[in-house]
CSV table of N, CA and C in Angstrom, one decimal:
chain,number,residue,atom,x,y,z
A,1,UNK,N,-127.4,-127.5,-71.0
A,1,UNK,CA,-127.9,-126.8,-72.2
A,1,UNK,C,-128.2,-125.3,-71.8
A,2,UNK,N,-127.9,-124.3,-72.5
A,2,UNK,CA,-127.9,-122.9,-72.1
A,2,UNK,C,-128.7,-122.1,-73.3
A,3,UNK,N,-129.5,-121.3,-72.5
A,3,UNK,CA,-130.4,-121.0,-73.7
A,3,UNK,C,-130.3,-119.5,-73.0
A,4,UNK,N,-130.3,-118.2,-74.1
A,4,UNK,CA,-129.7,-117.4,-74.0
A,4,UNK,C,-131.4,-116.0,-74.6
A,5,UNK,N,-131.6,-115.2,-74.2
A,5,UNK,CA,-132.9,-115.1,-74.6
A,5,UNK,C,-132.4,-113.5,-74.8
A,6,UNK,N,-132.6,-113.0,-76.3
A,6,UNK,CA,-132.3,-111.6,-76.3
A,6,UNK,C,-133.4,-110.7,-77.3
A,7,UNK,N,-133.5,-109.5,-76.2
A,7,UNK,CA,-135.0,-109.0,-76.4
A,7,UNK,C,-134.4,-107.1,-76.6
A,8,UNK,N,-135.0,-106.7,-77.4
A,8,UNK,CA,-134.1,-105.4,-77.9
A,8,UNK,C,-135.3,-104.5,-77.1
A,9,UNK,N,-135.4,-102.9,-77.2
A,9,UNK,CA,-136.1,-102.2,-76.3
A,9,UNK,C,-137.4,-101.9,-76.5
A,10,UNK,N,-137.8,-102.1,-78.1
A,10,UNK,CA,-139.1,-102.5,-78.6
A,10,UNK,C,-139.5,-103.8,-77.7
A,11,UNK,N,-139.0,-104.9,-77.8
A,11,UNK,CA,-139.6,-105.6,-77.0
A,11,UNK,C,-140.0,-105.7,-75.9
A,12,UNK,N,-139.0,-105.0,-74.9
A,12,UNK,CA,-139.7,-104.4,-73.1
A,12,UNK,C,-140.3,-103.5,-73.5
A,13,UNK,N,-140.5,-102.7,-74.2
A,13,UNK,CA,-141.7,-101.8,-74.4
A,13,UNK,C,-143.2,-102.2,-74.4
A,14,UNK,N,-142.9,-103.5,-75.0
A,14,UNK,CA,-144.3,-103.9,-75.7
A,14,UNK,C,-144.8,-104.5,-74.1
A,15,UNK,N,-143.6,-105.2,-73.7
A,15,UNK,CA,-144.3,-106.5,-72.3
A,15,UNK,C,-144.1,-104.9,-71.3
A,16,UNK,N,-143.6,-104.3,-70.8
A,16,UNK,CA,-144.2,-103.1,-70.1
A,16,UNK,C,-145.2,-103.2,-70.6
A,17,UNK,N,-146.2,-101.9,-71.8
A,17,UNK,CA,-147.5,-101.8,-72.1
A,17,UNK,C,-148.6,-103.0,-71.6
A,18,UNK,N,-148.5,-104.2,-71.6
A,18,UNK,CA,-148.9,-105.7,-71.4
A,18,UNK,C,-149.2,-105.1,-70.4
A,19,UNK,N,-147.9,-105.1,-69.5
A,19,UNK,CA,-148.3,-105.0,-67.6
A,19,UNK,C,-149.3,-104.3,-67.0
A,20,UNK,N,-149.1,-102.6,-67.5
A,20,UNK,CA,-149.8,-101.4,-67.4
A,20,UNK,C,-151.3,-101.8,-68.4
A,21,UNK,N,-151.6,-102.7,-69.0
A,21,UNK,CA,-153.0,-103.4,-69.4
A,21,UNK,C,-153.4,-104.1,-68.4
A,22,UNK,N,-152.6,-105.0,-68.3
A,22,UNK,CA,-153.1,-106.0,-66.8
A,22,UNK,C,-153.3,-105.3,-65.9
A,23,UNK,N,-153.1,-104.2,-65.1
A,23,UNK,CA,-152.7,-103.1,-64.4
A,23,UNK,C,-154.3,-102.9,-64.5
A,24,UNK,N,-154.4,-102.0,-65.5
A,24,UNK,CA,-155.8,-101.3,-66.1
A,24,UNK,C,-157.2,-102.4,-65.4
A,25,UNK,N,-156.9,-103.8,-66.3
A,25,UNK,CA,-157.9,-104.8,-66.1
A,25,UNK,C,-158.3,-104.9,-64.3
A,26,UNK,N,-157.1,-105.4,-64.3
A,26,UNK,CA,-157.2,-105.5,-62.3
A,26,UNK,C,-157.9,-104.3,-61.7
A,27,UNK,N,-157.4,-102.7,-61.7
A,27,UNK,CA,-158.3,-101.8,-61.8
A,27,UNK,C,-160.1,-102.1,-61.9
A,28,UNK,N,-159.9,-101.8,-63.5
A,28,UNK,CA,-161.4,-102.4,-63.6
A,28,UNK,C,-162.3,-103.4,-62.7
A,29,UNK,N,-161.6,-104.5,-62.3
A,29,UNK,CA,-162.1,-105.4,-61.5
A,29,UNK,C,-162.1,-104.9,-60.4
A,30,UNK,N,-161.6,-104.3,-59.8
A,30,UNK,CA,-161.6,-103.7,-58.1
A,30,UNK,C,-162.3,-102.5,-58.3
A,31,UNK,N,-162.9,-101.9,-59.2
A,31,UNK,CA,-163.8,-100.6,-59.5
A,31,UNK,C,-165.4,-101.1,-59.3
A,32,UNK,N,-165.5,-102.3,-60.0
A,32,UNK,CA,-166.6,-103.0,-60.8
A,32,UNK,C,-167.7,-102.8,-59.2
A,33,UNK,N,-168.7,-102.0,-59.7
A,33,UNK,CA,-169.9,-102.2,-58.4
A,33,UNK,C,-170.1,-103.6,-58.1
A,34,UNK,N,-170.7,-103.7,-56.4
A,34,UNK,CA,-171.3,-104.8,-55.9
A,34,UNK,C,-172.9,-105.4,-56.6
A,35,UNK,N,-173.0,-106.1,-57.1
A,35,UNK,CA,-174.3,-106.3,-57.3
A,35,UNK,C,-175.8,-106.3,-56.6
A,36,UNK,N,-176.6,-105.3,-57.0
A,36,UNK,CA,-177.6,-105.4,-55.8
A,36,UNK,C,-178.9,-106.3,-55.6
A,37,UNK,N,-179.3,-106.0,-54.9
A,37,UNK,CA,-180.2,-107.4,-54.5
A,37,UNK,C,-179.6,-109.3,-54.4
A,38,UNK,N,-178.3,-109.0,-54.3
A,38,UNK,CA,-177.7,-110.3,-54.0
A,38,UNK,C,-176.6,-109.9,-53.1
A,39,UNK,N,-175.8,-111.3,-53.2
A,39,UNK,CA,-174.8,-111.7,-52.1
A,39,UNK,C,-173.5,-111.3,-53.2
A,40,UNK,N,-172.5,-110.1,-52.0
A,40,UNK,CA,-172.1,-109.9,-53.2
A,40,UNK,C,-171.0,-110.9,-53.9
A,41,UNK,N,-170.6,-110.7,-55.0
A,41,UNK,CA,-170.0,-111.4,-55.9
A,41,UNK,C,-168.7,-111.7,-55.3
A,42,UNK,N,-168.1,-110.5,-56.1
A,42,UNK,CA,-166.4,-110.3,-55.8
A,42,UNK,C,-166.5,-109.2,-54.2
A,43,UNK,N,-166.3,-109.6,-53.3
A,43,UNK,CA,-165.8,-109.1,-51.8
A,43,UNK,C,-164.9,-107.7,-52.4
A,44,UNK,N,-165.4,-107.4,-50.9
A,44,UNK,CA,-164.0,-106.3,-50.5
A,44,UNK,C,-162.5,-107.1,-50.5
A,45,UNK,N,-162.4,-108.5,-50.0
A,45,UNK,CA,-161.4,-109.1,-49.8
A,45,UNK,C,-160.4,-109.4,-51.9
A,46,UNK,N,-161.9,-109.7,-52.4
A,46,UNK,CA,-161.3,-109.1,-53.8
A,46,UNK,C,-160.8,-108.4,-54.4
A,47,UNK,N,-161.4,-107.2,-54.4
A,47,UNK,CA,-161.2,-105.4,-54.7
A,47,UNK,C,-160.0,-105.6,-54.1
A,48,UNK,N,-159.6,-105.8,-52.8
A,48,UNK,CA,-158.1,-105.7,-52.0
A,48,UNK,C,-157.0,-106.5,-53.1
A,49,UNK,N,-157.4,-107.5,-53.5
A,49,UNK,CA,-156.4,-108.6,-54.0
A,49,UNK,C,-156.2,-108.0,-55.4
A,50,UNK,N,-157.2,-107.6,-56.2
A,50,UNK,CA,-157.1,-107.1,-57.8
A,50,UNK,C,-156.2,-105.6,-57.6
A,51,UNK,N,-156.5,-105.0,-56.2
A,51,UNK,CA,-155.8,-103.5,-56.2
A,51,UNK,C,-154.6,-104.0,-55.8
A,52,UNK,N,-154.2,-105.0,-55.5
A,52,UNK,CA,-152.3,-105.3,-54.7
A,52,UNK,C,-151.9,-105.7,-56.4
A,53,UNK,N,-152.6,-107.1,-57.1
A,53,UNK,CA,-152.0,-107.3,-58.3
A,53,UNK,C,-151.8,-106.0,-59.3
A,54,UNK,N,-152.9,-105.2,-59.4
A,54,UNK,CA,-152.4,-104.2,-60.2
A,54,UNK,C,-151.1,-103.3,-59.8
A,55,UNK,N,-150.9,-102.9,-58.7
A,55,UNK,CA,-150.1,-102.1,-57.9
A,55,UNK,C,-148.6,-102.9,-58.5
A,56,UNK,N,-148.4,-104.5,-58.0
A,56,UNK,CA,-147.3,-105.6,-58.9
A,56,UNK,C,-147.0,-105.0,-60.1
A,57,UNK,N,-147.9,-105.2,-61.2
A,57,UNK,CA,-147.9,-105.1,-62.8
A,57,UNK,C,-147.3,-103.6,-62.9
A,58,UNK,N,-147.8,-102.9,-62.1
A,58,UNK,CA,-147.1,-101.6,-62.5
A,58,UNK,C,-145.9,-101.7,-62.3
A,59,UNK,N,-145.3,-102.1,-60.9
A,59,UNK,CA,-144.1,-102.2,-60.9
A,59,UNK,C,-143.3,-102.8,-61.5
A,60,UNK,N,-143.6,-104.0,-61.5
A,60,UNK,CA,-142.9,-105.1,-62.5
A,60,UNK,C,-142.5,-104.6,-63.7
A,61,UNK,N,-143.4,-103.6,-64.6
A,61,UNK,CA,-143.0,-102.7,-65.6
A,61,UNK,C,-142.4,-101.9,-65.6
A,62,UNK,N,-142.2,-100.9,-64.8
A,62,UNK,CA,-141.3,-99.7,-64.0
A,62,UNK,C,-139.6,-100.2,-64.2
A,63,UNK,N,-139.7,-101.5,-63.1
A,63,UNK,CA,-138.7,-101.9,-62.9
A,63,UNK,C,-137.7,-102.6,-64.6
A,64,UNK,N,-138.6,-102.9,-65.2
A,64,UNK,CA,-138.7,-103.9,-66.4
A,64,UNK,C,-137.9,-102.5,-67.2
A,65,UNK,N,-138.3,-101.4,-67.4
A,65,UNK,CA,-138.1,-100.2,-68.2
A,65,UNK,C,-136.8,-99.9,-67.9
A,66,UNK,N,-136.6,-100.2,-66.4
A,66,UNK,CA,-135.4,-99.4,-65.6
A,66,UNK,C,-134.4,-100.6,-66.0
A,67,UNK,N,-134.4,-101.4,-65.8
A,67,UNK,CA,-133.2,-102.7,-65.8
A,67,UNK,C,-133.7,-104.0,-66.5
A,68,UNK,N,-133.4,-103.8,-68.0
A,68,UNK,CA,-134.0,-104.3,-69.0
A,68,UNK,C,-133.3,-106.0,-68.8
A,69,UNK,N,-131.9,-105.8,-67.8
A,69,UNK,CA,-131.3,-107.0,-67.9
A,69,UNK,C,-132.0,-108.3,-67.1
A,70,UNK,N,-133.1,-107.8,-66.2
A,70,UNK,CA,-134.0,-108.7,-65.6
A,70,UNK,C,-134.6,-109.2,-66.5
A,71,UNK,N,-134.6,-109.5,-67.6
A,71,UNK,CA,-135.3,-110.5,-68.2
A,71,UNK,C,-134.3,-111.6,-69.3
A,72,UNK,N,-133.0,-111.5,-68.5
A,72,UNK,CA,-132.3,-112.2,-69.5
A,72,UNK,C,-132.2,-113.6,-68.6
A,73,UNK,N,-132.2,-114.6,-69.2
A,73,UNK,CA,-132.3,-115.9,-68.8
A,73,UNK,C,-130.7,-115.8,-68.7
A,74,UNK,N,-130.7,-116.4,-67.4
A,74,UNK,CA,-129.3,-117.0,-66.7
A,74,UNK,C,-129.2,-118.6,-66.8
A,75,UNK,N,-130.1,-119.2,-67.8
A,75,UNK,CA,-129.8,-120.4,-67.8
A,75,UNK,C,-130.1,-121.4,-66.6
A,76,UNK,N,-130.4,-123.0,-67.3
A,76,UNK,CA,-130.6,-123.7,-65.6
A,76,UNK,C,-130.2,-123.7,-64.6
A,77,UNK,N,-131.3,-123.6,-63.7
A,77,UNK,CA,-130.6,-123.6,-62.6
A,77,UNK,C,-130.7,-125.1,-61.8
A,78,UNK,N,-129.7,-125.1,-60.6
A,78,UNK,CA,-129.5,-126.5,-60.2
A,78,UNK,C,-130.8,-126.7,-59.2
């Protein structure tokens, strides 16, 4: 069965913008102060992980903008 998925430039516009949100959020989360008078929450090893995923999202949309044909379903694979 082949299922064929077609998405016009409005559409990668919208899932770009998505990315560059998720992008934004992950930001936020690796911005977000340590809390004081406790142990902290989210680590430095956090902040690291939310600043790599945002850094992805951006690209992923970059790339998404540049070669729209990466999102065309090639059907099952074996």
């Amino acid at each position: 069965m082949s299922r064929e998925l077609y998405l016009d430039r409005d559409d990668i516009d919208l899932v770009a913008a998505a990315l560059h949100k998720l992008a934004d959020g992950y930001r936020a989360t690796a911005a977000r102060p340590a809390p004081a008078g406790g142990p902290p929450v989210f680590g430095q090893g956090g902040r690291r992980r939310a600043a790599r995923q945002a850094g992805r999202c951006v690209n992923l949309a970059q790339r998404l903008s540049r070669f729209p044909s990466a999102l065309a379903d090639e059907g099952p694979r074996a």
